[in-house]
Amino acid sequence: MQTVIVPVDFSETSLNAARYAIRLLTGHYGVNMILYTLTDKAGLDEALQKLEQLKTALRDSGIVKTEVLAETGTDLITELEKLARHREADLVIMGITGRTAVGQSLIGSNTLKMVAQKVCPVLIVPADAQYRDVKNVLLTSDFKDVVASTPSAPIRKVLKAFQPVLHIMNADNQHYVALTEEYQQEKAKLQDMFKEFDPRFYFLGFNDVDEAIHQFSSDKNVDMIIIVHKEQSIFSKLFVKSHTKKLIYQSSTPVLALHE
């Protein structure tokens, strides 16, 4: 990774994401972290000052090449998308909160909107997430046409950066004694795709996907969950169905959202 953008609105949600980001990125040579905020023209100087203060405060948590950027505008997602494309960002790290819509910060309420832009991967940091070394990563998959639907390049970039144990999981209420031939074939493709990381596979008989992910993450001490957003898959519900958003809103584990 070379360029990582961390939007902040100075809410505790966004500040926690910034603290998480600097600890995550410390020790990774060549990374440039951009602390970014959006304001109006009258507040530009104050915003830059607050960003510089945040930059200084973050030095107590880690050492990462950091720049600050404040821009004027009214639509965070529009401006953030432009910045991510212009700077060819490898990752955007944003906070999210489980509060009601009224109580959500600007950043928290826009995080899922940024995921939908498909500009670059978005690491979603829950409000109560505390940094832990990334030792266990969970990749969820529906095991359908995995070669075409799995964005292997950004996933491999993360795996190479942190060298975690890779757990690949599927939850389906049809899993009984043995896997179908189709699942076996797709498993073999994923095994080959990530063979240098020696992936471990799990097929769980659950009706509720996000419940399965929560339980598995707890059992395996997962430090990061990777979800590939597919328009027609059950995993897309994690972003478009309100009752399954609890995976993100209520989880204390950061979620890396990618697009096929």
mmCIF file of C-alpha atoms in Angstrom:
data_model
loop_
_atom_site.group_PDB
_atom_site.id
_atom_site.type_symbol
_atom_site.label_atom_id
_atom_site.label_comp_id
_atom_site.label_asym_id
_atom_site.label_seq_id
_atom_site.Cartn_x
_atom_site.Cartn_y
_atom_site.Cartn_z
ATOM 1 C CA MET A 1 0.000 0.000 0.000
ATOM 2 C CA GLN A 2 1.202 3.488 -0.842
ATOM 3 C CA THR A 3 -1.669 5.932 -0.309
ATOM 4 C CA VAL A 4 -4.240 5.607 2.461
ATOM 5 C CA ILE A 5 -6.921 8.246 3.096
ATOM 6 C CA VAL A 6 -8.415 8.677 6.558
ATOM 7 C CA PRO A 7 -11.408 11.082 6.564
ATOM 8 C CA VAL A 8 -12.079 12.791 9.888
ATOM 9 C CA ASP A 9 -14.824 15.085 11.129
ATOM 10 C CA PHE A 10 -13.299 15.215 14.636
ATOM 11 C CA SER A 11 -16.042 13.065 16.110
ATOM 12 C CA GLU A 12 -14.818 10.294 18.417
ATOM 13 C CA THR A 13 -15.832 7.786 15.733
ATOM 14 C CA SER A 14 -13.463 9.275 13.173
ATOM 15 C CA LEU A 15 -10.689 9.926 15.694
ATOM 16 C CA ASN A 16 -10.783 6.281 16.734
ATOM 17 C CA ALA A 17 -10.444 5.293 13.077
ATOM 18 C CA ALA A 18 -7.428 7.604 12.736
ATOM 19 C CA ARG A 19 -5.783 6.087 15.820
ATOM 20 C CA TYR A 20 -6.465 2.612 14.452
ATOM 21 C CA ALA A 21 -5.066 3.597 11.052
ATOM 22 C CA ILE A 22 -1.727 4.867 12.302
ATOM 23 C CA ARG A 23 -1.138 1.755 14.366
ATOM 24 C CA LEU A 24 -2.151 -0.456 11.447
ATOM 25 C CA LEU A 25 0.188 1.324 9.033
ATOM 26 C CA THR A 26 3.200 1.790 11.323
ATOM 27 C CA GLY A 27 6.136 -0.263 10.097
ATOM 28 C CA HIS A 28 4.952 -0.443 6.494
ATOM 29 C CA TYR A 29 7.560 1.352 4.430
ATOM 30 C CA GLY A 30 6.419 3.759 1.726
ATOM 31 C CA VAL A 31 2.894 4.330 3.010
ATOM 32 C CA ASN A 32 1.548 7.892 2.917
ATOM 33 C CA MET A 33 -1.467 8.540 5.141
ATOM 34 C CA ILE A 34 -3.706 11.511 4.321
ATOM 35 C CA LEU A 35 -5.800 12.953 7.145
ATOM 36 C CA TYR A 36 -8.695 14.534 5.279
ATOM 37 C CA THR A 37 -11.617 16.722 6.240
ATOM 38 C CA LEU A 38 -14.322 18.689 4.454
ATOM 39 C CA THR A 39 -15.466 22.097 5.642
ATOM 40 C CA ASP A 40 -16.854 25.417 4.458
ATOM 41 C CA LYS A 41 -14.690 28.330 3.355
ATOM 42 C CA ALA A 42 -14.996 30.133 6.687
ATOM 43 C CA GLY A 43 -13.778 27.106 8.614
ATOM 44 C CA LEU A 44 -10.863 26.132 6.391
ATOM 45 C CA ASP A 45 -8.050 27.599 8.497
ATOM 46 C CA GLU A 46 -9.458 26.137 11.702
ATOM 47 C CA ALA A 47 -9.873 22.730 10.059
ATOM 48 C CA LEU A 48 -6.257 22.694 8.908
ATOM 49 C CA GLN A 49 -5.109 23.648 12.388
ATOM 50 C CA LYS A 50 -7.129 20.852 13.958
ATOM 51 C CA LEU A 51 -5.732 18.369 11.430
ATOM 52 C CA GLU A 52 -2.182 19.424 12.291
ATOM 53 C CA GLN A 53 -2.974 18.970 15.981
ATOM 54 C CA LEU A 54 -4.355 15.504 15.263
ATOM 55 C CA LYS A 55 -1.266 14.639 13.226
ATOM 56 C CA THR A 56 0.929 15.625 16.178
ATOM 57 C CA ALA A 57 -1.198 13.695 18.661
ATOM 58 C CA LEU A 58 -1.064 10.550 16.542
ATOM 59 C CA ARG A 59 2.732 10.458 16.771
ATOM 60 C CA ASP A 60 2.305 8.948 20.216
ATOM 61 C CA SER A 61 0.631 5.912 18.632
ATOM 62 C CA GLY A 62 2.912 5.235 15.684
ATOM 63 C CA ILE A 63 5.161 6.576 12.963
ATOM 64 C CA VAL A 64 3.703 6.940 9.480
ATOM 65 C CA LYS A 65 4.392 9.559 6.828
ATOM 66 C CA THR A 66 1.331 11.773 7.201
ATOM 67 C CA GLU A 67 -0.066 14.773 5.388
ATOM 68 C CA VAL A 68 -3.151 16.834 6.147
ATOM 69 C CA LEU A 69 -5.700 18.064 3.655
ATOM 70 C CA ALA A 70 -8.797 20.197 4.224
ATOM 71 C CA GLU A 71 -11.102 21.058 1.346
ATOM 72 C CA THR A 72 -14.260 23.093 0.988
ATOM 73 C CA GLY A 73 -17.458 21.414 -0.120
ATOM 74 C CA THR A 74 -20.833 20.118 0.971
ATOM 75 C CA ASP A 75 -20.833 16.473 -0.130
ATOM 76 C CA LEU A 76 -18.206 14.348 1.605
ATOM 77 C CA ILE A 77 -18.637 11.299 -0.601
ATOM 78 C CA THR A 78 -18.330 13.261 -3.854
ATOM 79 C CA GLU A 79 -15.152 15.001 -2.719
ATOM 80 C CA LEU A 80 -13.677 11.891 -1.126
ATOM 81 C CA GLU A 81 -14.275 9.902 -4.301
ATOM 82 C CA LYS A 82 -12.509 12.584 -6.346
ATOM 83 C CA LEU A 83 -9.559 12.589 -3.974
ATOM 84 C CA ALA A 84 -9.283 8.805 -3.936
ATOM 85 C CA ARG A 85 -9.223 8.696 -7.735
ATOM 86 C CA HIS A 86 -6.818 11.629 -8.073
ATOM 87 C CA ARG A 87 -4.362 10.232 -5.551
ATOM 88 C CA GLU A 88 -4.880 6.629 -6.708
ATOM 89 C CA ALA A 89 -5.615 5.590 -3.140
ATOM 90 C CA ASP A 90 -5.060 1.980 -2.196
ATOM 91 C CA LEU A 91 -7.343 2.187 0.814
ATOM 92 C CA VAL A 92 -9.778 4.450 2.647
ATOM 93 C CA ILE A 93 -10.105 3.914 6.403
ATOM 94 C CA MET A 94 -13.350 5.199 7.922
ATOM 95 C CA GLY A 95 -15.104 4.906 11.249
ATOM 96 C CA ILE A 96 -18.657 3.803 11.798
ATOM 97 C CA THR A 97 -20.956 3.875 14.803
ATOM 98 C CA GLY A 98 -23.847 1.758 15.975
ATOM 99 C CA ARG A 99 -25.850 4.750 17.190
ATOM 100 C CA THR A 100 -29.173 5.804 15.734
ATOM 101 C CA ALA A 101 -29.195 7.744 12.468
ATOM 102 C CA VAL A 102 -29.771 10.985 14.380
ATOM 103 C CA GLY A 103 -26.738 10.417 16.543
ATOM 104 C CA GLN A 104 -24.338 9.254 13.849
ATOM 105 C CA SER A 105 -21.382 11.424 12.959
ATOM 106 C CA LEU A 106 -20.905 12.725 9.430
ATOM 107 C CA ILE A 107 -18.223 10.116 8.845
ATOM 108 C CA GLY A 108 -20.221 7.284 10.386
ATOM 109 C CA SER A 109 -23.288 7.920 8.285
ATOM 110 C CA ASN A 110 -21.282 8.172 5.061
ATOM 111 C CA THR A 111 -19.088 5.108 5.422
ATOM 112 C CA LEU A 112 -21.407 2.665 3.655
ATOM 113 C CA LYS A 113 -22.015 5.249 0.936
ATOM 114 C CA MET A 114 -18.274 5.308 0.286
ATOM 115 C CA VAL A 115 -18.222 1.527 0.025
ATOM 116 C CA ALA A 116 -20.852 1.748 -2.708
ATOM 117 C CA GLN A 117 -18.663 4.037 -4.848
ATOM 118 C CA LYS A 118 -16.359 1.143 -5.812
ATOM 119 C CA VAL A 119 -13.348 3.484 -5.980
ATOM 120 C CA CYS A 120 -11.012 1.486 -3.757
ATOM 121 C CA PRO A 121 -11.211 -0.845 -0.764
ATOM 122 C CA VAL A 122 -12.730 0.680 2.380
ATOM 123 C CA LEU A 123 -11.677 -0.483 5.823
ATOM 124 C CA ILE A 124 -14.593 0.098 8.200
ATOM 125 C CA VAL A 125 -13.480 0.638 11.803
ATOM 126 C CA PRO A 126 -16.237 0.204 14.416
ATOM 127 C CA ALA A 127 -16.518 2.902 17.062
ATOM 128 C CA ASP A 128 -15.299 0.597 19.835
ATOM 129 C CA ALA A 129 -12.614 -1.217 17.841
ATOM 130 C CA GLN A 130 -9.226 -1.379 19.507
ATOM 131 C CA TYR A 131 -6.173 -2.100 17.433
ATOM 132 C CA ARG A 132 -4.732 -5.602 17.466
ATOM 133 C CA ASP A 133 -1.999 -6.942 15.233
ATOM 134 C CA VAL A 134 -3.594 -8.503 12.169
ATOM 135 C CA LYS A 135 -2.871 -12.169 12.835
ATOM 136 C CA ASN A 136 -6.130 -13.742 11.674
ATOM 137 C CA VAL A 137 -8.078 -12.617 8.616
ATOM 138 C CA LEU A 138 -11.467 -13.988 7.631
ATOM 139 C CA LEU A 139 -12.476 -13.961 3.969
ATOM 140 C CA THR A 140 -16.137 -14.724 3.360
ATOM 141 C CA SER A 141 -17.171 -16.284 0.061
ATOM 142 C CA ASP A 142 -20.332 -17.650 -1.505
ATOM 143 C CA PHE A 143 -18.169 -20.112 -3.519
ATOM 144 C CA LYS A 144 -19.791 -19.157 -6.813
ATOM 145 C CA ASP A 145 -17.625 -18.363 -9.843
ATOM 146 C CA VAL A 146 -14.796 -17.419 -7.483
ATOM 147 C CA VAL A 147 -12.209 -16.705 -10.171
ATOM 148 C CA ALA A 148 -14.320 -13.955 -11.731
ATOM 149 C CA SER A 149 -15.867 -12.643 -8.519
ATOM 150 C CA THR A 150 -12.933 -12.614 -6.083
ATOM 151 C CA PRO A 151 -10.749 -9.458 -6.309
ATOM 152 C CA SER A 152 -7.554 -11.353 -5.606
ATOM 153 C CA ALA A 153 -5.131 -8.443 -6.179
ATOM 154 C CA PRO A 154 -6.279 -6.197 -3.290
ATOM 155 C CA ILE A 155 -6.798 -9.206 -1.036
ATOM 156 C CA ARG A 156 -3.278 -10.454 -1.747
ATOM 157 C CA LYS A 157 -1.941 -6.957 -1.076
ATOM 158 C CA VAL A 158 -3.441 -7.069 2.415
ATOM 159 C CA LEU A 159 -2.224 -10.597 3.044
ATOM 160 C CA LYS A 160 1.308 -9.775 1.934
ATOM 161 C CA ALA A 161 1.379 -6.679 4.126
ATOM 162 C CA PHE A 162 0.341 -8.422 7.343
ATOM 163 C CA GLN A 163 1.102 -12.130 6.757
ATOM 164 C CA PRO A 164 -1.901 -13.362 8.789
ATOM 165 C CA VAL A 165 -3.496 -16.770 8.953
ATOM 166 C CA LEU A 166 -6.136 -16.772 6.194
ATOM 167 C CA HIS A 167 -9.504 -18.311 7.063
ATOM 168 C CA ILE A 168 -11.970 -18.712 4.178
ATOM 169 C CA MET A 169 -15.522 -19.324 5.308
ATOM 170 C CA ASN A 170 -18.886 -20.097 3.759
ATOM 171 C CA ALA A 171 -22.152 -20.252 5.668
ATOM 172 C CA ASP A 172 -25.102 -22.046 4.133
ATOM 173 C CA ASN A 173 -27.942 -24.061 5.635
ATOM 174 C CA GLN A 174 -27.420 -26.698 2.915
ATOM 175 C CA HIS A 175 -24.060 -27.857 4.329
ATOM 176 C CA TYR A 176 -24.519 -31.317 5.794
ATOM 177 C CA VAL A 177 -22.157 -34.292 5.753
ATOM 178 C CA ALA A 178 -20.200 -33.588 2.568
ATOM 179 C CA LEU A 179 -19.633 -30.706 0.163
ATOM 180 C CA THR A 180 -21.210 -30.784 -3.261
ATOM 181 C CA GLU A 181 -18.985 -31.224 -6.294
ATOM 182 C CA GLU A 182 -19.548 -27.553 -7.172
ATOM 183 C CA TYR A 183 -18.300 -26.400 -3.790
ATOM 184 C CA GLN A 184 -15.287 -28.706 -4.059
ATOM 185 C CA GLN A 185 -14.371 -27.224 -7.438
ATOM 186 C CA GLU A 186 -14.682 -23.648 -6.233
ATOM 187 C CA LYS A 187 -12.698 -24.486 -3.104
ATOM 188 C CA ALA A 188 -9.871 -25.831 -5.270
ATOM 189 C CA LYS A 189 -9.835 -22.583 -7.263
ATOM 190 C CA LEU A 190 -9.599 -20.472 -4.107
ATOM 191 C CA GLN A 191 -6.928 -22.788 -2.745
ATOM 192 C CA ASP A 192 -4.855 -22.186 -5.868
ATOM 193 C CA MET A 193 -5.580 -18.444 -5.870
ATOM 194 C CA PHE A 194 -4.189 -17.987 -2.355
ATOM 195 C CA LYS A 195 -1.897 -21.016 -2.123
ATOM 196 C CA GLU A 196 1.111 -19.046 -0.885
ATOM 197 C CA PHE A 197 -0.913 -18.090 2.190
ATOM 198 C CA ASP A 198 -1.966 -21.673 3.013
ATOM 199 C CA PRO A 199 -5.683 -20.882 3.443
ATOM 200 C CA ARG A 200 -7.899 -22.775 5.854
ATOM 201 C CA PHE A 201 -11.463 -23.537 4.755
ATOM 202 C CA TYR A 202 -14.661 -23.725 6.777
ATOM 203 C CA PHE A 203 -18.196 -24.594 5.675
ATOM 204 C CA LEU A 204 -20.777 -23.796 8.332
ATOM 205 C CA GLY A 205 -24.422 -24.837 8.406
ATOM 206 C CA PHE A 206 -26.039 -21.523 9.343
ATOM 207 C CA ASN A 207 -29.191 -19.826 8.107
ATOM 208 C CA ASP A 208 -28.023 -16.396 9.261
ATOM 209 C CA VAL A 209 -24.824 -15.317 7.512
ATOM 210 C CA ASP A 210 -23.907 -12.415 9.752
ATOM 211 C CA GLU A 211 -24.523 -14.532 12.859
ATOM 212 C CA ALA A 212 -22.147 -17.132 11.454
ATOM 213 C CA ILE A 213 -19.501 -14.493 10.794
ATOM 214 C CA HIS A 214 -19.844 -13.068 14.303
ATOM 215 C CA GLN A 215 -19.550 -16.495 15.911
ATOM 216 C CA PHE A 216 -16.632 -17.572 13.743
ATOM 217 C CA SER A 217 -14.778 -14.291 14.307
ATOM 218 C CA SER A 218 -15.096 -14.706 18.043
ATOM 219 C CA ASP A 219 -14.005 -18.354 18.017
ATOM 220 C CA LYS A 220 -10.960 -17.746 15.813
ATOM 221 C CA ASN A 221 -9.922 -14.346 17.263
ATOM 222 C CA VAL A 222 -10.328 -12.737 13.838
ATOM 223 C CA ASP A 223 -8.659 -9.319 13.542
ATOM 224 C CA MET A 224 -10.072 -8.307 10.146
ATOM 225 C CA ILE A 225 -13.047 -9.497 8.104
ATOM 226 C CA ILE A 226 -12.878 -9.251 4.309
ATOM 227 C CA ILE A 227 -16.183 -9.120 2.490
ATOM 228 C CA VAL A 228 -16.578 -8.959 -1.285
ATOM 229 C CA HIS A 229 -19.683 -7.014 -2.251
ATOM 230 C CA LYS A 230 -21.449 -8.795 -5.107
ATOM 231 C CA GLU A 231 -24.620 -7.312 -6.495
ATOM 232 C CA GLN A 232 -26.570 -10.571 -6.552
ATOM 233 C CA SER A 233 -25.010 -12.553 -3.717
ATOM 234 C CA ILE A 234 -26.189 -13.190 -0.190
ATOM 235 C CA PHE A 235 -23.172 -11.241 1.050
ATOM 236 C CA SER A 236 -24.402 -8.092 -0.661
ATOM 237 C CA LYS A 237 -27.166 -8.114 1.952
ATOM 238 C CA LEU A 238 -24.536 -7.025 4.428
ATOM 239 C CA PHE A 239 -24.668 -3.652 2.719
ATOM 240 C CA VAL A 240 -28.208 -3.338 1.382
ATOM 241 C CA LYS A 241 -30.459 -5.061 3.920
ATOM 242 C CA SER A 242 -30.979 -3.160 7.128
ATOM 243 C CA HIS A 243 -31.298 -6.223 9.350
ATOM 244 C CA THR A 244 -27.901 -7.570 8.273
ATOM 245 C CA LYS A 245 -26.052 -4.271 8.663
ATOM 246 C CA LYS A 246 -25.526 -5.330 12.259
ATOM 247 C CA LEU A 247 -22.390 -7.163 11.082
ATOM 248 C CA ILE A 248 -20.836 -3.772 10.509
ATOM 249 C CA TYR A 249 -22.731 -1.578 12.952
ATOM 250 C CA GLN A 250 -22.438 -3.918 15.928
ATOM 251 C CA SER A 251 -19.150 -5.660 15.264
ATOM 252 C CA SER A 252 -15.986 -4.670 17.083
ATOM 253 C CA THR A 253 -13.873 -6.206 14.301
ATOM 254 C CA PRO A 254 -12.823 -4.011 11.362
ATOM 255 C CA VAL A 255 -14.390 -4.988 8.045
ATOM 256 C CA LEU A 256 -12.547 -4.560 4.739
ATOM 257 C CA ALA A 257 -15.131 -4.053 1.993
ATOM 258 C CA LEU A 258 -14.155 -4.866 -1.590
ATOM 259 C CA HIS A 259 -16.008 -5.128 -4.869
ATOM 260 C CA GLU A 260 -15.810 -7.941 -7.376
#
